[in-house]
CSV table of C-alpha atoms and ligand atoms in Angstrom, one decimal:
chain,number,residue,atom,x,y,z
A,1,MET,CA,103.6,117.8,7.7
A,2,GLY,CA,100.7,116.2,6.5
A,3,CYS,CA,100.9,113.4,8.9
A,4,CYS,CA,97.4,114.4,10.4
A,5,LEU,CA,93.7,113.8,9.5
A,6,ALA,CA,91.5,116.3,9.8
A,7,PHE,CA,89.6,116.7,12.6
A,8,ASP,CA,86.0,115.3,11.8
A,9,LEU,CA,83.2,114.4,13.6
A,10,THR,CA,80.9,113.6,11.0
A,11,ILE,CA,82.7,110.6,10.6
A,12,LEU,CA,81.2,108.9,14.1
A,13,THR,CA,77.7,110.0,12.9
A,14,PRO,CA,76.7,106.1,12.2
A,15,HIS,CA,78.3,104.8,15.9
A,16,ILE,CA,75.9,107.5,17.5
A,17,PRO,CA,73.2,104.9,18.5
A,18,PHE,CA,76.0,102.8,19.7
A,19,LEU,CA,77.2,105.3,22.0
A,20,LEU,CA,74.1,106.2,23.5
A,21,LYS,CA,73.4,102.8,24.5
A,22,GLY,CA,76.7,102.8,26.0
A,23,ALA,CA,76.1,106.2,27.9
A,24,VAL,CA,72.4,104.7,28.8
A,25,LEU,CA,74.0,102.1,30.1
A,26,THR,CA,76.6,104.3,32.4
A,27,ALA,CA,73.5,106.0,33.5
A,28,GLU,CA,71.6,103.2,34.6
A,29,ALA,CA,74.7,101.8,36.7
A,30,CYS,CA,75.5,105.1,38.3
A,31,VAL,CA,71.8,105.5,39.4
A,32,LEU,CA,71.3,101.9,40.9
A,33,ALA,CA,75.0,102.1,42.6
A,34,LEU,CA,74.0,105.5,44.0
A,35,ALA,CA,71.0,104.0,45.3
A,36,GLY,CA,73.2,101.2,46.5
A,37,SER,CA,75.7,103.5,48.3
A,38,LEU,CA,73.4,105.7,50.2
A,39,CYS,CA,71.4,102.2,51.6
A,40,ILE,CA,75.0,100.9,52.5
A,41,GLY,CA,75.9,104.5,53.6
A,42,MET,CA,73.1,104.9,56.0
A,43,ILE,CA,73.1,101.5,57.3
A,44,VAL,CA,77.3,101.8,58.0
A,45,ALA,CA,77.2,105.0,59.1
A,46,ALA,CA,74.2,103.7,61.5
A,47,LEU,CA,76.4,100.9,62.7
A,48,VAL,CA,79.6,103.4,63.3
A,49,THR,CA,77.6,105.8,65.5
A,50,SER,CA,75.6,103.2,67.2
A,51,ALA,CA,76.0,102.4,71.1
A,52,SER,CA,77.3,98.8,70.5
A,53,PRO,CA,81.1,98.6,70.1
A,54,VAL,CA,81.2,95.1,68.1
A,55,LEU,CA,78.7,96.5,65.3
A,56,SER,CA,81.2,99.7,64.9
A,57,ARG,CA,84.0,97.8,65.3
A,58,ILE,CA,82.8,95.8,62.4
A,59,ALA,CA,81.0,98.8,60.0
A,60,TYR,CA,84.8,100.6,60.8
A,61,VAL,CA,86.6,97.2,59.4
A,62,TYR,CA,84.6,97.6,56.2
A,63,VAL,CA,85.1,101.5,55.4
A,64,ASP,CA,89.0,100.8,55.6
A,65,ILE,CA,89.2,97.6,53.9
A,66,PHE,CA,87.0,99.1,51.1
A,67,ARG,CA,88.4,102.6,50.6
A,68,SER,CA,92.5,101.0,50.8
A,69,ILE,CA,92.1,98.9,47.9
A,70,PRO,CA,92.2,100.4,44.2
A,71,PHE,CA,88.6,100.2,42.9
A,72,ILE,CA,89.8,98.0,39.8
A,73,VAL,CA,91.6,95.3,42.3
A,74,GLN,CA,88.2,94.8,44.0
A,75,LEU,CA,86.2,94.8,40.6
A,76,PHE,CA,88.5,92.1,39.3
A,77,PHE,CA,88.1,90.2,42.4
A,78,PHE,CA,84.4,90.1,42.0
A,79,PHE,CA,84.1,89.4,38.4
A,80,TYR,CA,87.2,87.2,37.9
A,81,GLY,CA,88.0,85.9,41.4
A,82,LEU,CA,84.7,85.1,42.7
A,83,PRO,CA,83.5,82.8,39.9
A,84,GLU,CA,86.4,80.7,41.1
A,85,ILE,CA,84.5,79.7,43.9
A,86,GLY,CA,81.2,79.6,42.1
A,87,ILE,CA,79.7,83.2,42.4
A,88,TYR,CA,78.6,84.5,39.3
A,89,VAL,CA,76.1,87.1,38.6
A,90,GLY,CA,77.0,88.6,35.1
A,91,ALA,CA,78.8,91.8,34.4
A,92,PHE,CA,76.6,94.7,35.1
A,93,THR,CA,75.3,93.3,38.5
A,94,THR,CA,78.7,92.6,39.2
A,95,GLY,CA,79.8,96.1,38.2
A,96,VAL,CA,77.0,97.9,40.1
A,97,ILE,CA,77.6,95.5,43.3
A,98,ALA,CA,81.0,96.7,43.3
A,99,LEU,CA,80.5,100.3,42.8
A,100,SER,CA,78.0,100.4,45.6
A,101,ILE,CA,79.8,98.7,48.0
A,102,ALA,CA,82.9,100.6,47.2
A,103,GLY,CA,80.2,104.0,46.7
A,104,GLY,CA,79.1,102.8,50.5
A,105,ALA,CA,82.2,102.6,52.2
A,106,PHE,CA,83.1,106.4,51.2
A,107,THR,CA,79.2,107.7,51.4
A,108,SER,CA,79.2,106.1,54.8
A,109,ASP,CA,81.9,108.2,56.0
A,110,VAL,CA,80.5,111.2,54.9
A,111,ILE,CA,77.2,110.3,56.7
A,112,ARG,CA,79.1,109.7,60.0
A,113,SER,CA,80.8,113.1,59.9
A,114,GLY,CA,77.5,114.6,59.6
A,115,ILE,CA,76.0,112.6,62.4
A,116,LEU,CA,78.7,113.4,64.4
A,117,SER,CA,78.3,117.0,64.0
A,118,ILE,CA,74.6,117.4,64.8
A,119,ASP,CA,74.4,119.3,68.1
A,120,VAL,CA,73.7,116.9,71.0
A,121,GLY,CA,71.1,119.0,72.4
A,122,ILE,CA,68.9,118.6,69.0
A,123,LEU,CA,69.2,114.7,69.7
A,124,GLU,CA,68.4,115.0,73.4
A,125,ALA,CA,65.2,117.3,72.9
A,126,ALA,CA,64.3,114.3,70.4
A,127,GLU,CA,64.8,111.4,72.9
A,128,VAL,CA,63.1,113.2,76.0
A,129,SER,CA,60.1,114.0,73.5
A,130,GLY,CA,59.5,109.9,73.7
A,131,LEU,CA,60.8,109.5,69.9
A,132,SER,CA,62.1,105.9,69.0
A,133,LYS,CA,65.6,105.6,67.9
A,134,PRO,CA,64.6,104.4,64.4
A,135,VAL,CA,62.1,107.6,64.3
A,136,ILE,CA,64.9,110.0,65.3
A,137,PHE,CA,67.2,108.4,62.7
A,138,ARG,CA,64.6,108.6,59.9
A,139,LYS,CA,63.0,111.7,60.6
A,140,ILE,CA,65.6,114.2,62.6
A,141,VAL,CA,69.4,112.6,62.2
A,142,MET,CA,69.4,111.6,58.0
A,143,PRO,CA,67.4,114.7,57.2
A,144,ILE,CA,69.8,117.0,59.0
A,145,VAL,CA,72.9,115.3,57.4
A,146,LEU,CA,71.5,115.2,54.2
A,147,ARG,CA,71.0,119.0,54.5
A,148,THR,CA,74.8,119.7,55.9
A,149,SER,CA,76.4,116.9,53.6
A,150,VAL,CA,74.7,117.3,50.3
A,151,ARG,CA,77.8,118.7,48.9
A,152,PRO,CA,80.2,116.1,50.0
A,153,LEU,CA,77.8,113.2,49.3
A,154,GLY,CA,77.7,114.9,45.9
A,155,SER,CA,81.5,115.1,45.4
A,156,VAL,CA,81.2,111.1,46.5
A,157,PHE,CA,78.2,110.7,43.4
A,158,ILE,CA,80.6,112.3,41.0
A,159,ASN,CA,83.4,110.1,41.7
A,160,LEU,CA,81.2,107.2,41.5
A,161,ILE,CA,80.4,108.1,37.8
A,162,LEU,CA,83.6,108.9,36.9
A,163,THR,CA,84.8,105.3,38.7
A,164,SER,CA,81.5,104.0,36.7
A,165,SER,CA,84.3,103.9,33.5
A,166,ILE,CA,86.6,101.3,35.1
A,167,LEU,CA,83.5,99.1,34.5
A,168,SER,CA,84.8,98.9,31.0
A,169,THR,CA,87.5,96.5,32.0
A,170,ILE,CA,84.9,93.6,32.7
A,171,THR,CA,83.3,93.7,29.3
A,172,LEU,CA,80.7,96.1,29.9
A,173,ASN,CA,80.2,98.3,27.3
A,174,GLU,CA,79.3,101.3,28.9
A,175,LEU,CA,80.3,104.8,27.9
A,176,THR,CA,83.7,104.3,27.9
A,177,GLY,CA,83.7,100.6,27.0
A,178,SER,CA,81.8,101.8,23.6
A,179,ALA,CA,83.7,104.4,23.0
A,180,LYS,CA,87.2,102.1,22.9
A,181,ILE,CA,84.8,99.8,20.6
A,182,VAL,CA,84.1,102.7,18.2
A,183,ALA,CA,87.6,104.2,18.6
A,184,SER,CA,89.3,100.9,17.2
A,185,ASP,CA,86.7,100.0,14.5
A,186,THR,CA,86.8,103.7,12.9
A,187,PHE,CA,90.9,104.1,13.7
A,188,ARG,CA,89.7,107.7,15.1
A,189,PRO,CA,90.6,107.7,18.2
A,190,PHE,CA,91.0,111.7,19.0
A,191,GLU,CA,87.7,112.2,17.3
A,192,ILE,CA,85.8,109.7,20.1
A,193,TYR,CA,88.1,110.8,22.8
A,194,VAL,CA,87.2,114.1,22.5
A,195,ILE,CA,83.9,113.0,22.4
A,196,LEU,CA,84.0,110.6,25.6
A,197,LEU,CA,86.2,113.7,27.7
A,198,VAL,CA,82.9,116.2,26.6
A,199,ALA,CA,80.5,113.5,27.6
A,200,TYR,CA,81.6,113.0,31.3
A,201,ALA,CA,82.6,116.4,31.7
A,202,SER,CA,78.8,117.5,31.2
A,203,LEU,CA,77.3,114.4,33.0
A,204,THR,CA,79.2,115.6,36.2
A,205,TYR,CA,78.5,119.0,35.4
A,206,LEU,CA,74.9,118.5,34.9
A,207,VAL,CA,75.2,116.6,38.2
A,208,SER,CA,76.9,118.6,40.2
A,209,LEU,CA,74.5,121.6,39.1
A,210,GLY,CA,71.5,119.0,40.3
A,211,ILE,CA,73.4,119.3,43.6
A,212,GLY,CA,73.9,122.8,43.9
A,213,ALA,CA,69.9,123.1,43.3
A,214,LEU,CA,69.3,120.3,46.2
A,215,HIS,CA,71.5,122.0,48.5
A,216,ARG,CA,69.8,125.4,47.9
A,217,TYR,CA,66.4,123.9,48.9
A,218,LEU,CA,67.4,121.7,51.4
A,219,ASN,CA,68.4,125.2,53.6
A,220,ARG,CA,66.1,127.5,51.7
A,221,ASP,CA,65.9,128.8,55.6
A,222,LEU,CA,69.3,129.7,55.6
A,223,MET,CA,69.6,131.5,51.8
A,224,THR,CA,67.3,134.3,52.8
A,225,ALA,CA,69.3,135.1,55.5
A,226,GLY,CA,72.4,135.1,53.7
A,227,VAL,CA,74.3,132.4,55.9
A,228,ALA,CA,75.2,129.9,53.5
B,1,MET,CA,53.8,113.0,91.0
B,2,ILE,CA,57.4,113.3,90.7
B,3,SER,CA,59.3,111.9,93.2
B,4,ALA,CA,63.3,111.5,93.9
B,5,ARG,CA,64.6,109.8,96.6
B,6,GLY,CA,68.1,109.2,97.7
B,7,VAL,CA,69.2,110.9,94.1
B,8,ARG,CA,73.2,110.4,93.9
B,9,LYS,CA,74.9,111.1,90.4
B,10,SER,CA,78.4,111.4,89.5
B,11,PHE,CA,80.6,112.2,86.8
B,12,GLY,CA,83.9,110.4,87.8
B,13,ALA,CA,85.4,111.2,90.9
B,14,ALA,CA,83.2,114.6,91.4
B,15,THR,CA,79.8,114.0,93.1
B,16,VAL,CA,77.3,116.0,91.3
B,17,LEU,CA,73.8,115.1,93.2
B,18,ASP,CA,74.5,113.8,96.7
B,19,GLY,CA,71.5,112.2,97.9
B,20,ILE,CA,68.4,114.2,96.5
B,21,ASP,CA,64.9,113.9,98.2
B,22,LEU,CA,62.2,115.7,96.4
B,23,ASP,CA,58.3,115.7,95.6
B,24,VAL,CA,56.7,117.2,93.1
B,25,HIS,CA,52.9,117.1,93.3
B,26,GLY,CA,50.0,117.9,90.5
B,27,GLY,CA,49.5,121.9,90.2
B,28,GLU,CA,52.5,122.6,91.5
B,29,VAL,CA,55.2,125.0,90.3
B,30,VAL,CA,58.6,124.1,91.9
B,31,SER,CA,61.6,126.6,91.4
B,32,ILE,CA,65.1,124.9,91.5
B,33,LEU,CA,67.2,127.8,92.8
B,34,GLY,CA,71.1,127.4,93.4
B,35,SER,CA,74.7,128.8,92.2
B,36,SER,CA,76.7,127.6,89.2
B,37,GLY,CA,77.9,123.9,89.5
B,38,SER,CA,75.2,123.1,91.9
B,39,GLY,CA,73.8,120.4,89.9
B,40,LYS,CA,70.6,121.9,89.0
B,41,SER,CA,70.5,121.1,85.4
B,42,THR,CA,72.1,117.4,86.2
B,43,LEU,CA,68.8,116.7,88.4
B,44,ILE,CA,66.4,117.6,85.7
B,45,ARG,CA,68.4,115.6,83.4
B,46,CYS,CA,67.9,113.0,85.7
B,47,MET,CA,64.5,113.1,85.9
B,48,ASN,CA,63.9,113.1,82.3
B,49,GLY,CA,66.0,110.2,81.6
B,50,LEU,CA,69.1,111.8,79.8
B,51,GLU,CA,71.6,111.0,82.8
B,52,LYS,CA,72.0,107.4,84.5
B,53,LEU,CA,71.4,107.7,88.4
B,54,ASP,CA,74.0,106.3,90.3
B,55,GLY,CA,71.7,106.0,93.0
B,56,GLY,CA,68.4,106.5,94.6
B,57,ARG,CA,65.1,106.2,92.4
B,58,ILE,CA,63.3,108.9,90.3
B,59,THR,CA,59.4,107.8,89.7
B,60,ILE,CA,57.0,110.2,87.4
B,61,ASP,CA,54.0,108.9,88.5
B,62,ASP,CA,54.9,106.0,89.8
B,63,PHE,CA,57.3,105.2,86.4
B,64,ASP,CA,60.6,104.4,87.3
B,65,VAL,CA,62.9,106.5,84.9
B,66,SER,CA,65.8,104.0,85.7
B,67,ARG,CA,63.9,101.2,84.2
B,68,GLN,CA,63.7,101.5,80.0
B,69,LYS,CA,60.5,100.3,79.6
B,70,GLU,CA,59.0,102.9,82.6
B,71,LEU,CA,60.8,105.0,81.0
B,72,THR,CA,58.9,105.5,77.8
B,73,GLU,CA,55.6,106.3,79.9
B,74,ALA,CA,57.7,108.4,82.1
B,75,ARG,CA,58.4,110.7,79.2
B,76,LYS,CA,54.7,110.5,78.0
B,77,ARG,CA,54.1,112.3,81.0
B,78,SER,CA,56.8,115.1,81.4
B,79,ALA,CA,58.4,117.7,78.6
B,80,THR,CA,61.5,119.5,78.9
B,81,VAL,CA,62.2,122.9,77.8
B,82,PHE,CA,65.9,123.5,77.1
B,83,GLN,CA,67.9,126.8,77.5
B,84,LEU,CA,69.4,126.7,74.2
B,85,PHE,CA,65.8,125.7,72.4
B,86,ASN,CA,67.4,122.7,70.6
B,87,LEU,CA,64.8,122.9,67.7
B,88,TYR,CA,65.0,120.6,65.0
B,89,PRO,CA,66.8,122.8,62.2
B,90,HIS,CA,65.0,121.4,58.6
B,91,MET,CA,61.7,121.6,60.0
B,92,THR,CA,59.2,124.6,60.1
B,93,ALA,CA,57.5,125.3,64.0
B,94,VAL,CA,54.4,123.4,63.2
B,95,GLN,CA,56.4,120.6,62.1
B,96,ASN,CA,58.5,121.1,65.4
B,97,VAL,CA,55.6,121.1,67.4
B,98,ALA,CA,53.8,118.7,65.5
B,99,LEU,CA,56.3,115.6,65.0
B,100,ALA,CA,56.2,114.2,68.8
B,101,PRO,CA,52.4,113.9,68.9
B,102,VAL,CA,52.4,112.2,65.3
B,103,GLU,CA,54.6,110.3,66.0
B,104,VAL,CA,54.9,109.3,69.6
B,105,LEU,CA,50.8,109.8,70.8
B,106,LYS,CA,49.6,108.4,67.0
B,107,THR,CA,47.7,111.9,66.3
B,108,PRO,CA,46.6,112.2,63.1
B,109,ARG,CA,48.8,114.5,60.8
B,110,LYS,CA,46.1,117.0,60.5
B,111,GLN,CA,44.8,117.2,63.8
B,112,ALA,CA,48.4,117.5,65.1
B,113,GLU,CA,49.3,120.4,62.9
B,114,ALA,CA,46.1,121.8,63.6
B,115,GLU,CA,46.6,121.8,67.4
B,116,ALA,CA,50.4,122.8,66.7
B,117,ARG,CA,49.1,126.1,64.8
B,118,ALA,CA,46.8,127.0,68.0
B,119,LEU,CA,49.4,126.5,70.3
B,120,LEU,CA,51.7,128.7,68.0
B,121,ASP,CA,48.8,131.1,68.1
B,122,SER,CA,48.4,131.2,71.9
B,123,VAL,CA,51.9,132.1,72.3
B,124,GLY,CA,51.4,135.0,69.7
B,125,LEU,CA,53.4,133.2,66.5
B,126,SER,CA,50.6,132.5,64.4
B,127,ALA,CA,52.1,134.6,61.8
B,128,ARG,CA,55.1,132.8,62.0
B,129,ALA,CA,53.9,129.2,62.2
B,130,ASP,CA,55.9,128.0,58.9
B,131,ALA,CA,59.2,129.6,59.8
B,132,PHE,CA,62.2,127.7,60.1
B,133,PRO,CA,63.9,127.9,63.4
B,134,SER,CA,66.9,130.0,61.7
B,135,GLN,CA,64.0,132.8,60.9
B,136,LEU,CA,63.3,133.3,64.2
B,137,SER,CA,64.4,135.4,67.1
B,138,GLY,CA,65.7,133.7,70.4
B,139,GLY,CA,62.6,134.7,72.3
B,140,GLN,CA,60.4,133.2,69.4
B,141,ARG,CA,62.4,130.2,69.1
B,142,GLN,CA,61.8,129.5,73.0
B,143,ARG,CA,58.1,129.8,72.3
B,144,VAL,CA,58.2,127.4,69.7
B,145,GLY,CA,60.0,125.1,72.1
B,146,ILE,CA,57.6,125.7,74.8
B,147,CYS,CA,54.5,124.8,72.2
B,148,ARG,CA,56.7,122.1,71.3
B,149,ALA,CA,56.7,120.4,75.0
B,150,LEU,CA,53.0,121.3,75.4
B,151,ALA,CA,51.9,119.8,72.2
B,152,MET,CA,52.4,116.5,74.2
B,153,LYS,CA,49.8,117.5,76.8
B,154,PRO,CA,52.1,116.9,79.7
B,155,ARG,CA,51.1,116.4,83.2
B,156,TYR,CA,54.5,117.9,84.1
B,157,LEU,CA,56.9,120.6,82.3
B,158,LEU,CA,60.7,120.7,83.4
B,159,LEU,CA,62.3,123.8,82.4
B,160,ASP,CA,65.8,124.3,82.7
B,161,GLU,CA,67.0,127.7,82.7
B,162,ILE,CA,65.1,128.4,79.4
B,163,THR,CA,65.4,132.3,79.2
B,164,SER,CA,69.4,132.7,80.2
B,165,ALA,CA,70.0,132.6,76.3
B,166,LEU,CA,67.3,136.0,76.0
B,167,ASP,CA,67.9,139.5,76.2
B,168,PRO,CA,65.6,140.8,78.9
B,169,GLU,CA,62.7,141.6,76.5
B,170,MET,CA,62.5,138.5,75.1
B,171,THR,CA,62.7,137.1,78.4
B,172,ALA,CA,59.7,139.2,79.5
B,173,ASP,CA,57.6,137.5,76.7
B,174,VAL,CA,58.7,133.8,77.7
B,175,LEU,CA,57.9,134.7,81.3
B,176,GLY,CA,54.8,135.7,80.7
B,177,ILE,CA,53.8,132.5,78.8
B,178,LEU,CA,55.2,130.5,82.1
B,179,ALA,CA,52.9,132.8,84.3
B,180,LYS,CA,49.8,132.1,82.1
B,181,LEU,CA,50.6,128.2,82.3
B,182,ALA,CA,51.3,128.5,86.3
B,183,ARG,CA,47.6,130.2,86.3
B,184,GLU,CA,46.2,127.6,84.3
B,185,GLY,CA,47.5,124.8,87.3
B,186,THR,CA,50.5,123.4,85.0
B,187,THR,CA,52.6,121.3,87.0
B,188,MET,CA,56.4,122.7,86.7
B,189,VAL,CA,60.0,122.2,87.9
B,190,PHE,CA,61.6,125.4,87.3
B,191,VAL,CA,65.4,125.6,87.4
B,192,THR,CA,65.7,129.4,86.9
B,193,HIS,CA,68.1,132.4,87.7
B,194,GLU,CA,65.3,134.7,87.8
B,195,ILE,CA,64.5,134.9,91.4
B,196,GLU,CA,61.4,137.5,91.6
B,197,PHE,CA,59.8,135.7,89.2
B,198,ALA,CA,60.3,132.8,90.8
B,199,ARG,CA,59.2,134.1,93.6
B,200,THR,CA,55.8,135.3,91.8
B,201,ILE,CA,54.9,131.7,90.0
B,202,SER,CA,56.4,129.2,92.3
B,203,SER,CA,54.5,127.3,94.9
B,204,ARG,CA,57.8,126.7,96.5
B,205,ILE,CA,61.2,127.1,96.2
B,206,VAL,CA,64.1,124.4,96.7
B,207,PHE,CA,67.5,125.4,96.8
B,208,LEU,CA,70.6,123.2,95.7
B,209,ASP,CA,74.1,123.7,97.1
B,210,LYS,CA,76.8,121.2,96.2
B,211,GLY,CA,74.6,118.5,94.9
B,212,GLN,CA,72.6,118.7,98.4
B,213,LEU,CA,69.0,119.9,98.7
B,214,VAL,CA,69.4,122.0,101.5
B,215,VAL,CA,65.8,124.0,101.8
B,216,ASP,CA,62.5,123.1,100.2
B,217,LEU,CA,60.1,125.8,101.6
B,218,PRO,CA,56.9,127.4,100.4
B,219,THR,CA,57.7,130.3,98.7
B,220,ALA,CA,57.1,132.7,101.1
B,221,GLU,CA,58.5,131.1,103.9
B,222,PHE,CA,61.7,130.8,101.8
B,223,PHE,CA,61.8,134.5,101.2
B,224,ALA,CA,60.8,135.2,104.9
B,225,ALA,CA,63.3,137.4,107.1
B,226,ASP,CA,63.1,134.5,109.6
B,227,GLY,CA,62.3,131.6,107.0
B,228,GLY,CA,64.8,130.9,104.2
B,229,LEU,CA,66.6,134.2,104.4
B,230,ALA,CA,67.8,133.6,108.1
B,231,MET,CA,70.0,130.7,106.6
B,232,PRO,CA,73.4,132.5,105.8
B,233,ARG,CA,73.8,130.5,102.9
B,234,ILE,CA,70.8,131.6,101.2
B,235,ALA,CA,71.0,135.2,102.3
B,236,GLN,CA,74.3,135.3,100.3
B,237,PHE,CA,72.7,133.6,97.4
B,238,LEU,CA,69.8,135.7,97.2
B,239,SER,CA,72.0,139.2,97.7
B,240,LYS,CA,74.6,138.1,95.2
B,241,MET,CA,71.8,137.4,92.6
B,242,ARG,CA,70.1,140.6,93.0
B,243,LYS,CA,73.3,142.4,92.4
B,244,ASP,CA,73.8,140.6,89.0
C,301,ATP,N1,78.5,115.6,81.4
C,301,ATP,C1,79.1,115.9,82.3
C,301,ATP,N2,80.3,115.5,82.5
C,301,ATP,C2,81.4,115.8,83.7
C,301,ATP,N3,81.0,116.8,84.6
C,301,ATP,C3,79.4,117.3,84.0
C,301,ATP,C4,78.9,116.4,83.3
C,301,ATP,N4,77.8,117.5,83.6
C,301,ATP,C5,77.7,118.3,84.5
C,301,ATP,N5,79.0,118.0,85.2
C,301,ATP,C6,79.9,119.0,86.2
C,301,ATP,O1,78.5,118.7,87.4
C,301,ATP,C7,78.5,119.7,88.5
C,301,ATP,C8,77.2,120.5,87.9
C,301,ATP,O2,76.3,120.7,86.8
C,301,ATP,P1,75.1,121.1,86.2
C,301,ATP,O3,74.9,121.6,85.0
C,301,ATP,O4,74.1,120.4,87.1
C,301,ATP,O5,75.0,122.6,87.4
C,301,ATP,P2,74.1,123.5,87.4
C,301,ATP,O6,73.6,123.9,88.7
C,301,ATP,O7,73.2,123.6,86.2
C,301,ATP,O8,74.7,124.7,86.9
C,301,ATP,P3,74.2,126.2,86.5
C,301,ATP,O9,73.4,127.2,86.9
C,301,ATP,O10,76.1,127.1,85.3
C,301,ATP,O11,73.4,125.9,84.9
C,301,ATP,C9,79.3,120.5,87.6
C,301,ATP,O12,80.3,120.9,88.2
C,301,ATP,C10,79.8,120.4,86.2
C,301,ATP,O13,80.8,120.7,85.7
C,302,MG,MG1,72.4,124.5,84.3
C-alpha cells in the first residue's frame, strides 16, 4: 500500500477565504436567479392560463424550448454564442440571466398547475365581487398557488442551486469553480471535493428546512386540524 | 330594479333558459323554485355576469350586464352568496369580508375591517372573526359568505341554494339570518329548495320549468288552492318537495 496521502483537511485552511468567496458568489447568483425565475414564472404562468390563445401559445413555446435543452448548452449559447452577434454582458450577469430563464420555465409550470387546481368557484366569487383581474391574480391566485405549491417550488429552487455549479464552466469562480482551482493548486482533490459535497448538501438541506417552515406557515390553518 | 327580458342561454345544443322575463323591484324577496336542471342557477349566473347571454337582456338598475363597462357597475349593486361558500382559503373571516370593500370600494383598510367585524358580530361570529375557512363549520362558513356579500352594501342579494350543503341545524342558523335581512327590507333573489321558508319570507314566487318561467305570482297566490296549486305542474312539484 502506502499509495495514499492521509485525509487532512488542515491543508485547505489557507484556501478557506477563497472558497468562501466562491460560496458567496453562488449564494448571490442563486438569490438573484430565484427572484428572476419567480418573476418570469409568474408572468409566463399568467400568460399560459390567460384567455388569449396567442399569448398562451407563445408562453407554451418558451416553456417547451427551455425545458428541452440541457442547461449547459443554453449557457454556452448565451456566453459564447451571443457575443458573436455583439451581445456580451459578463459572466455573472449571463449566468444569472440563464439560470432565471431556465428556472422560469420550470417555475411557470409549477405555478400553472397550481393555478389550474384552484377551485373555479373561488375565482368566480372574486370576479362577481367586482375585483379586477390583476387584483384577483395578486391577492387570490398567487397566494393560493404559493400555499399549495411551496414544496414543488422549493424543489425547483433546490435544482437551481445545484445547477448553478454549471456556471463554473463560463469562467465564473463560484463555489464549484473555486473548488476546482483549489484542487489543482493543492493537488488535494479528495479533501476539496469532500468539502464541496458537504457544502452543497448543507446548502440544499438548509433551503429545504426553510421551505418546510414556509409551507407550514402558509398552511398554518390546516396544521392544527392535522389535514396537511 | 333587476330586469330580465327574453333571456336565452344554451350550452351546446341544450337550451337552458328559453326566454325569461322577470322583474325584481327594490325591497322584494323573489324566490325561484323549480326542479333540478330547470335553469335556476344559470339564471342567477346570467344576472351576475358569470354566463354570457345568448339572447335577451338583463339590467341591474339600468346597467346592462352584457356590456363589459356596465357590468362593473351592475356588480357593485349586486352581491352573490354561493352554495359551496367559495371563501378565499388563505384569508381569515375578516379578511374575506374586507377584501372587496378595500379593493373595489376603496374603503380604508382599518374601516373595512371594523365594518367586517361588526357584520360578523351581527351573525354571531365575533369569536371566529380571525379564523380561516378551514377552521369553521359549514354553517359558519356560509355566514361568512353572507357577510362577504353584505360588506359591499349591495342593493340586491343573489342567493343560489345557499343552505343545501348544510345540515338542518346549520340551515336554520343561516335561514334565520336571511329572515332578518328580509325584515330589514333587503332585496333578494333566492333560489331554494326550502319551500316552507320561501313561503315565509318571499313577496313573490316564480317557478322555472325547463328553462321557461311558467309562474310568477305573489306568495299567497302561489300557494293558494285556486292559484299556483291549481296548476298540475306546480302541485306535483310541491308535493314531491314536501315528501323529500
Ligand atoms: N357550464 C355548463 N355546461 C353545460 N351544461 C350546463 C352548464 N351549466 C348548466 N348546464 C345545464 O343546464 C341545465 C340547467 O342547469 P342549472 O344548474 O341552471 O339547473 P338548476 O335549476 O340550478 O338545478 P339544481 O336544482 O340541480 O341546482 C342543466 O341541464 C345543466 O346540466
Ligand atoms: Mg342550481
